[in-house]
Tab-separated table of C-alpha atoms in Angstrom:
chain	number	residue	atom	x	y	z
A	1	MET	CA	13.833	-10.788	23.771
A	2	THR	CA	16.587	-11.598	21.456
A	3	ASN	CA	16.917	-11.181	17.625
A	4	GLU	CA	16.395	-14.409	16.113
A	5	LEU	CA	15.273	-13.247	12.520
A	6	ASP	CA	16.329	-10.533	9.697
A	7	HIS	CA	13.659	-8.139	9.735
A	8	GLY	CA	14.436	-6.306	6.526
A	9	ASP	CA	10.775	-7.998	5.345
A	10	PHE	CA	8.743	-6.282	7.934
A	11	HIS	CA	5.527	-7.591	6.878
A	12	PRO	CA	6.365	-11.302	5.442
A	13	SER	CA	4.255	-13.437	3.363
A	14	VAL	CA	2.425	-16.179	4.956
A	15	GLU	CA	4.348	-18.943	3.490
A	16	SER	CA	7.719	-17.413	4.982
A	17	ILE	CA	6.213	-17.706	8.475
A	18	ARG	CA	4.679	-21.071	8.381
A	19	THR	CA	8.331	-22.207	6.431
A	20	ARG	CA	9.996	-20.348	9.301
A	21	LEU	CA	7.603	-22.429	12.423
A	22	ALA	CA	8.214	-26.293	10.417
A	23	ALA	CA	11.989	-25.689	11.238
A	24	THR	CA	10.948	-25.568	15.212
A	25	ALA	CA	11.340	-28.171	18.084
A	26	PRO	CA	8.599	-30.397	18.358
A	27	TRP	CA	5.429	-30.569	20.514
A	28	ASP	CA	6.609	-30.260	23.842
A	29	ASN	CA	4.188	-28.652	26.055
A	30	PRO	CA	1.862	-31.280	28.138
A	31	GLU	CA	-1.345	-29.470	27.260
A	32	GLY	CA	-0.361	-30.257	23.611
A	33	ALA	CA	-0.773	-26.052	23.409
A	34	THR	CA	2.136	-25.188	21.073
A	35	ARG	CA	5.995	-25.295	20.074
A	36	PRO	CA	7.454	-23.122	22.939
A	37	SER	CA	9.979	-22.215	20.280
A	38	ALA	CA	7.509	-21.078	17.524
A	39	VAL	CA	5.915	-19.174	20.022
A	40	SER	CA	8.729	-17.058	20.467
A	41	VAL	CA	9.849	-16.682	16.989
A	42	LEU	CA	6.557	-14.893	16.797
A	43	LEU	CA	6.471	-12.804	19.470
A	44	ASN	CA	10.077	-11.458	18.621
A	45	MET	CA	8.635	-10.977	14.929
A	46	MET	CA	5.623	-8.672	16.593
A	47	GLU	CA	7.608	-6.946	19.106
A	48	GLN	CA	10.584	-5.748	16.899
A	49	ARG	CA	7.844	-4.615	14.522
A	50	ASP	CA	5.536	-2.851	17.028
A	51	ARG	CA	5.937	-3.040	20.158
A	52	GLN	CA	2.911	-1.758	21.534
A	53	ALA	CA	1.172	-4.097	19.404
A	54	ALA	CA	3.146	-6.950	21.128
A	55	GLU	CA	2.410	-5.344	24.985
A	56	HIS	CA	-1.463	-5.104	23.671
A	57	ALA	CA	-0.988	-9.036	22.923
A	58	PHE	CA	0.352	-9.564	26.469
A	59	ARG	CA	-2.282	-7.553	28.385
A	60	VAL	CA	-5.036	-8.925	26.252
A	61	ALA	CA	-3.760	-12.287	27.731
A	62	GLU	CA	-3.482	-11.400	31.060
A	63	LEU	CA	-7.103	-10.004	31.135
A	64	SER	CA	-8.269	-13.054	29.006
A	65	THR	CA	-7.377	-15.354	31.723
A	66	ARG	CA	-8.997	-13.285	34.830
A	67	VAL	CA	-12.345	-13.761	32.073
A	68	ALA	CA	-11.921	-17.323	31.677
A	69	VAL	CA	-11.746	-18.140	35.347
A	70	GLU	CA	-14.627	-15.975	35.676
A	71	VAL	CA	-16.685	-17.979	33.478
A	72	GLY	CA	-15.494	-21.256	34.225
A	73	MET	CA	-12.642	-22.690	31.746
A	74	ASN	CA	-10.871	-24.971	32.861
A	75	PRO	CA	-7.084	-25.061	33.147
A	76	VAL	CA	-5.847	-26.637	30.394
A	77	GLY	CA	-8.773	-24.111	27.948
A	78	ILE	CA	-7.428	-21.286	30.101
A	79	ALA	CA	-3.889	-21.876	29.191
A	80	ARG	CA	-4.744	-22.273	25.222
A	81	LEU	CA	-6.686	-19.147	25.557
A	82	ARG	CA	-3.747	-17.295	26.789
A	83	LEU	CA	-1.494	-18.892	23.978
A	84	ALA	CA	-3.786	-17.752	21.294
A	85	ALA	CA	-4.920	-13.884	23.296
A	86	LEU	CA	-0.619	-13.809	22.458
A	87	LEU	CA	-0.764	-15.088	18.608
A	88	HIS	CA	-4.233	-13.023	18.209
A	89	ASP	CA	-2.980	-10.206	16.014
A	90	VAL	CA	0.016	-12.181	14.595
A	91	GLY	CA	-1.734	-12.520	11.111
A	92	LYS	CA	-1.056	-8.833	11.122
A	93	LEU	CA	2.656	-9.541	10.191
A	94	SER	CA	1.428	-9.446	6.804
A	95	VAL	CA	-0.185	-6.689	6.706
A	96	PRO	CA	2.092	-3.312	5.769
A	97	GLU	CA	2.574	-1.283	8.456
A	98	GLU	CA	1.309	2.070	6.634
A	99	VAL	CA	-1.929	0.229	6.287
A	100	LEU	CA	-1.486	-0.464	10.219
A	101	LEU	CA	-0.770	2.791	11.288
A	102	LYS	CA	-2.695	4.482	8.510
A	103	LYS	CA	-4.444	8.043	10.426
A	104	GLU	CA	-6.478	8.148	6.771
A	105	PRO	CA	-9.764	6.204	6.003
A	106	LEU	CA	-8.440	2.979	4.380
A	107	SER	CA	-9.437	2.081	1.176
A	108	GLU	CA	-11.847	-1.226	0.341
A	109	GLU	CA	-8.739	-2.823	-0.373
A	110	GLU	CA	-6.517	-1.999	2.513
A	111	TRP	CA	-9.631	-2.232	5.106
A	112	THR	CA	-9.812	-6.407	3.578
A	113	ARG	CA	-6.614	-7.004	4.309
A	114	ILE	CA	-7.025	-5.875	7.931
A	115	LYS	CA	-9.818	-7.760	7.809
A	116	PHE	CA	-8.559	-11.414	6.927
A	117	HIS	CA	-5.893	-11.194	9.509
A	118	PRO	CA	-7.219	-13.831	11.977
A	119	GLU	CA	-6.808	-15.928	8.466
A	120	TYR	CA	-3.396	-15.189	8.037
A	121	GLY	CA	-2.524	-15.763	11.066
A	122	PHE	CA	-4.170	-18.798	11.313
A	123	GLN	CA	-2.480	-20.247	8.459
A	124	MET	CA	1.227	-19.044	9.923
A	125	ILE	CA	0.322	-21.280	13.271
A	126	ALA	CA	-2.172	-23.917	12.629
A	127	SER	CA	0.608	-26.558	12.162
A	128	SER	CA	2.644	-25.346	15.319
A	129	VAL	CA	-0.240	-24.926	17.460
A	130	HIS	CA	-2.902	-27.022	19.018
A	131	PRO	CA	-6.552	-26.929	16.970
A	132	GLU	CA	-8.175	-25.200	19.422
A	133	VAL	CA	-5.696	-22.073	19.942
A	134	ALA	CA	-5.842	-22.298	15.952
A	135	GLU	CA	-9.509	-21.726	15.629
A	136	ALA	CA	-9.604	-19.152	18.568
A	137	VAL	CA	-7.177	-17.159	16.629
A	138	LEU	CA	-8.877	-17.440	13.334
A	139	LYS	CA	-12.217	-16.714	14.976
A	140	HIS	CA	-11.222	-13.857	17.418
A	141	CYS	CA	-12.998	-11.452	15.135
A	142	GLU	CA	-16.003	-13.190	14.720
A	143	ARG	CA	-19.133	-11.815	16.414
A	144	ILE	CA	-22.425	-13.302	17.579
A	145	ASP	CA	-24.809	-11.858	15.531
A	146	GLY	CA	-22.892	-12.748	12.294
A	147	SER	CA	-21.622	-9.666	11.755
A	148	GLY	CA	-18.076	-10.161	12.404
A	149	TYR	CA	-15.327	-10.870	10.427
A	150	PRO	CA	-13.413	-13.125	8.350
A	151	ASN	CA	-15.929	-15.536	7.621
A	152	ALA	CA	-18.823	-14.216	9.234
A	153	VAL	CA	-19.341	-16.532	11.581
A	154	PRO	CA	-22.961	-16.979	13.779
A	155	GLY	CA	-22.633	-17.412	17.209
A	156	ASP	CA	-23.461	-20.822	17.634
A	157	GLU	CA	-19.856	-21.537	15.671
A	158	ILE	CA	-18.029	-19.408	17.670
A	159	PRO	CA	-15.826	-20.978	20.515
A	160	LEU	CA	-15.917	-19.854	23.869
A	161	ASN	CA	-12.482	-19.138	23.902
A	162	SER	CA	-12.617	-16.651	20.485
A	163	LYS	CA	-15.854	-15.339	21.999
A	164	VAL	CA	-13.601	-14.448	25.761
A	165	LEU	CA	-10.691	-12.859	23.128
A	166	LEU	CA	-12.917	-10.822	21.336
A	167	VAL	CA	-13.867	-8.495	24.668
A	168	ALA	CA	-10.616	-8.610	26.050
A	169	ASP	CA	-8.976	-8.020	22.917
A	170	VAL	CA	-11.476	-5.028	22.211
A	171	PHE	CA	-11.672	-3.887	25.975
A	172	ASP	CA	-7.662	-2.974	26.172
A	173	ALA	CA	-7.840	-1.804	22.551
A	174	MET	CA	-10.584	0.953	23.381
A	175	VAL	CA	-8.735	1.982	27.183
A	176	SER	CA	-5.653	2.198	25.058
A	177	PRO	CA	-4.618	5.763	22.981
A	178	LYS	CA	-4.520	4.894	19.662
A	179	PRO	CA	-2.470	8.057	16.729
A	180	TYR	CA	-6.326	9.212	15.978
A	181	ARG	CA	-7.869	9.395	19.560
A	182	PRO	CA	-7.368	9.319	23.510
A	183	ALA	CA	-7.929	6.382	25.492
A	184	MET	CA	-11.442	5.800	26.435
A	185	SER	CA	-11.784	5.527	30.599
A	186	VAL	CA	-12.745	1.900	32.225
A	187	GLN	CA	-15.943	3.307	32.589
A	188	GLU	CA	-16.718	4.152	28.920
A	189	ALA	CA	-15.238	1.061	27.173
A	190	MET	CA	-17.847	-1.108	29.985
A	191	GLU	CA	-20.462	1.263	28.832
A	192	GLN	CA	-19.744	0.391	24.950
A	193	ILE	CA	-18.935	-3.147	25.897
A	194	ARG	CA	-22.142	-4.023	27.508
A	195	ALA	CA	-24.281	-2.113	25.223
A	196	GLY	CA	-22.657	-4.772	22.611
A	197	ALA	CA	-23.683	-7.602	24.894
A	198	GLY	CA	-25.580	-10.398	23.012
A	199	THR	CA	-25.050	-8.587	19.362
A	200	THR	CA	-20.999	-8.604	19.063
A	201	PHE	CA	-20.193	-9.719	22.542
A	202	SER	CA	-21.854	-13.099	24.262
A	203	GLN	CA	-23.750	-11.521	27.114
A	204	GLN	CA	-21.336	-14.440	29.724
A	205	VAL	CA	-18.175	-13.072	28.609
A	206	VAL	CA	-19.719	-9.527	29.114
A	207	ASP	CA	-20.731	-10.435	32.447
A	208	GLY	CA	-17.037	-12.462	33.528
A	209	LEU	CA	-15.552	-9.268	32.037
A	210	ARG	CA	-18.042	-6.704	34.857
A	211	GLN	CA	-16.557	-9.339	37.431
A	212	VAL	CA	-12.667	-8.946	36.279
A	213	ILE	CA	-13.312	-5.085	36.678
A	214	GLY	CA	-15.679	-4.470	39.839
A	215	ARG	CA	-12.536	-6.781	41.462
A	216	ARG	CA	-10.001	-4.437	40.060
A	217	LYS	CA	-11.627	-1.503	41.505
A	218	ALA	CA	-11.804	-3.129	44.954
A	219	ALA	CA	-8.680	-4.642	45.428
């Protein structure tokens, strides 16, 4: 990706990003999903700040797409979900890097900053993407039992695309190495996700992930 921005500030404010996006081209996606140039700006920023995080976003987008097919989402919904997956962690651009990469336990203030990254992301992109995309980003860390963040939304108020995004996000995080732990095996990650079905995760979506993993093993 090309360098479109001056990245002297590696955790820009929500307002500065929103202002940058406002200057991009009008919507021209046939599904009304987004302003393509706005997405390019954000993906460039994510990649130049943390390439691993950008790669995670692309993997989550791919896995979300596969799971969405299994749970019966329509093509337009899948296109919007894929975009939301690419942008799901964009709010972390407003969280200091030293907080995101900290190996020691986080302070309450630091954890609060991280918990609000879906809200930051929503504020950044809401005027540049379809409302379904923005809502998926806002609610991608909410849980079925209402214990998620940033707003503790109950399961019946969480859209299906956010439920898919949560499972794909968590699964990819589990099977990827972190500075503070090695990667889990696919089997270990699936066991943990299955244990959270019906509480943390949608049972329907967990079943969809199992189908995707099963197909990969059979291939």
